[in-house]
Amino acid sequence: MIELKGVSRRFGEVLAVNAISLVVETGEVCVLVGSSGCGKSTTLRMINRLLPSTAGEILVDGKNVCDTDLQTLRLNMGYVIQGTGLFPHWTVARNIGLVPGLLKWPEARIRERVDELLQLLGLDQEGFVDKYPHQLSGGQAQRVGVARALAADPNILLMDEPFGALDAITRETLQNEMLRIKQQLGKTTVFVTHDIDEALRLADRIAVMDQGRLIQYDAPEAILRRPASLFVETLVGSQDRGLKMTGLQRVGDAMQRHLHPRPRDLDKPGVREHETLRQALSLMLWQGTESLPVMDEDGAEIGIISRAQIWAGGH
Amino acid sequence: MAIWRAPLTWLVILLASAGLMPDLMPVLFPGQASLVYQRDSFLWLLQHHVMLVAASASVGTLLAIAGGIMVTRPWGRDFLPLVSQIASIGQTVPPVAVLALAVPVLGFGDGPTVMALLLYGLLPVLRNTLAGLDSIPAAVTEAARGMGMSSAQVLIKTELPLAGRVILAGIRTSVTINIATAAIGSTIGARTLGDPVIAGLVNGNTAYVLEGAVLIGLLAITTDSLFEALERFWARRFSATPGTV
Amino acid sequence: MFSSPNRVIVVLGALTLTLAWVLDFGVIQPNRIVAGTGYGLGEALGLVASVTFSVGMVMILGLGAVASRFRYSLLTAGLLLLLLVLPWGLALFAERQLPGSSTYARTAMGAGFWCLLFLPALMLGECLQRLRAGRGLALILLALVLTSWTLAVTSGDIDSLSILKEYAARPDQFRAALSDHLALALSAVAISLVLAFVLALMMVRRVSWRRPVFGVVSFLQTVPSLALFGLLIAPLSALSATFPLLQQLGIQGIGWAPALLALIAYSLLPMVRNTFVALTDVPPTLLEAGEGMGMNARQLFFRVKLPLAMPVILEGIRVTIIQAIGLTAVAALIGAGGFGTFIFQGLGQAAMDLVLLGALPTVLLALVADAVLSALASTMRSAP
Ligand SMILES: Nc1ncnc2c1ncn2[C@@H]1O[C@H](COP(=O)(O)OP(=O)(O)O)[C@@H](O)[C@H]1O
Ligand SMILES: [Mg+2]
């Protein structure tokens, strides 16, 4: 659990972060979102004390970070930044093994851990560990960055616009990866982005910031439904709020479930359980139908989703 | 005008030292015989030293810039790797060795010294010309050409002004080396400010050595501050951020 | 690329062929001082050898002019062969033209010989570049050529060569010059490396140090070598006269002490500049990443900053060593020893072969230092 209590940071005349208070529960993903220069990175960097705070206190699992040994604090927090920050003179393996190495794990255990992480991030190709960062694609490098942050199994993950420099398609793949890792590992995460859609996708709770202040701290759905101010409303885009809402909900939660799975009618297009209502809606619009069959992972039809159900979910 | 103040001041100091050295030395070190180098006047040596360097530097610079331009044109580009290789390997050869090797080929005296200075001084200018022309973003020359400039206009109006600072830095390096090498040229019979130093070393006359060394040092500093001013002047004239052509 | 004629090869080939015939291949000198008689290619090597060479060169020229798939491999082989047999050409020349009667008579390399060495070497460089050959192949070829030349020298067939005669007259002095030269240049570089490192670290830490330090070291670099050597003589002799201890240590107005001081002064600029730039050029995001992951300042410096700075620091060492090797030769003027001694003795006695005995090893040392440090830097860059 991470608690910020009235935390501020001043750079000369500029009050970059202004009395922010928020709580990130254990296992939750908190996304800091706001326009560039609003103080997101500064807030994040105060959590691992890359910057000292000028006022307020930050507690991790109930303990003030200023009372924790700097090294110990940081070694227990994975840190991922934009443009990866991978060391260009080290191989993938050495980069990932950085923190375990600092923690003096035995060689064999580090090697094992590196393999495990590469598998987790879908990078387990032959010879990949011996590559240098400049030989990787942007997406691969960023995955290695995430693997490096996870290497010593830290309790907390801090990520500063990690996917900011990637193209749209790669970014989406990595966001999906994040969701999977979140489900698998359940790390307490603070994630910084300026992209509200990324925030809506990944967050358990969103912290909207503006000019150093925390404007609203709420679940994605609440942010969409009840924006606290005009600023938040503009940020989430008042026009397509409804559509964004459907993007937050899973087909599986809104559909009408069959009593028994049925064999699938192959001619009819369908959606999967874990896909969003937004995807279902889009398919309906395209097909001109009122309802779609829902499949499970094996392809059996397990239910049906109709327009009315999407409508009900969207409100 | 303020930028020319430093080189002018140094020039005055240099000329005054060269002119007054014979009167100054006996005052500074009274009661010692054969205190002042007599074979030539310091002013004459200074003038000759400067002339040797200026002759070799001007010809060498022209040749180097012309060569650099040639191998960066489409019709000369085949020779670019060769020429840049020569420029960089050539610079690893010590200048004193070039001077020494000039003697078996060309003999003793001013001529071989100028030849050696010319050849060696060419290299830094060549290298910087290539680097300067190479560093111009392709977008700049392309835009210039796209707006209808001829190749010659592109060269004169965009490439050379943009590369000018780097080329000037090359000339500065080249002249600095050549002033030092010309002084050593005394050992192969060139008449320069190195003469008193060499004569002093041979005869164990520390006063001669000191006189020559001080004047050579002042000459180098004067020239360097002149180039410093030139570089500032150039920077002011073409505040060369690419695009503001 | 492959279909068009290679103009570089054609031009250099034609130049080689012309100069080889126009200039003297070798010179026969009756003794050490008197200028000798030059011999053109035909006279020097005889009909068979000179025609074989010319035919070979024409073929190389032709290969450069026409399109062929293997032409660069063939050219490389041909040019390598030429460089391999070149020293044996000198042996042939000595056998044909050296009068057996006089023990003072000696052979010397003519301008044509030097052209036959440099122009084909440049062509070989061009071919290797076209083949996109790595440093490895270049080093292997260099080793082959050096082996052949060493064999030629040790075979005794070219003992009549003037420069070898000069060497034979003073092998001990030569060895002493080599060790003096290396000791002086390398110790100056080593000391300045340490000094520069400390200075650069201070400059990284304190912004106020940057301008004055750069100002002083650039100023030192501007002062011509002869002037600096000369200016150090008076104060050092005064010091050594005042403190007998210094005199016992061998510190005097002339000799190695002023030379070392001056060399260190000259080495500071390239060393400080490169070290400082290298240390400050490390991208801040890397440092932030490392710090954020829990590296302490020491680990950050030794595991991230220093390794990333290493190639640029090595480049600084390369430039400095080359410069120091050249300046050490000048330092012979103030009695510091080294190859410069032969150069200036030779110039004094108008004995050109002695000048060569000093100048060629100096050049060779500089080239070897360049090759070794470039290779080191490039391996460091490719597999950091
Ligand atoms: N090291 C610093 N020194 C001075 N000002 C800073 C520093 N870091 C950030 N700032 C200022 O603090 C404000 C917030 O910056 P930052 O937290 O990086 O914004 P964000 O990450 O939201 O884009 C900006 O106005 C920025 O200029
Ligand atoms: Mg930021």
Coordinates of N, CA and C in Angstrom, one line a residue, chain C residues 1 127-134:
Chain C
M1 N 26.8 -0.7 -58.2 CA 28.2 -0.4 -57.9 C 29.2 -1.3 -58.6
C127 N 40.0 -1.5 -51.9 CA 39.5 -2.8 -52.2 C 38.8 -3.3 -51.0
L128 N 39.5 -3.2 -49.8 CA 39.0 -3.8 -48.6 C 37.7 -3.1 -48.2
Q129 N 37.7 -1.8 -48.5 CA 36.4 -1.0 -48.2 C 35.3 -1.5 -49.1
R130 N 35.6 -1.8 -50.4 CA 34.5 -2.2 -51.3 C 34.1 -3.6 -50.9
L131 N 35.0 -4.4 -50.4 CA 34.6 -5.8 -50.0 C 33.9 -5.8 -48.7
R132 N 33.8 -4.6 -48.1 CA 33.2 -4.5 -46.7 C 33.9 -5.5 -45.8
A133 N 35.2 -5.6 -45.9 CA 36.0 -6.5 -45.1 C 36.1 -5.8 -43.7
G134 N 36.1 -6.6 -42.7 CA 36.3 -6.1 -41.3 C 37.7 -5.8 -41.0

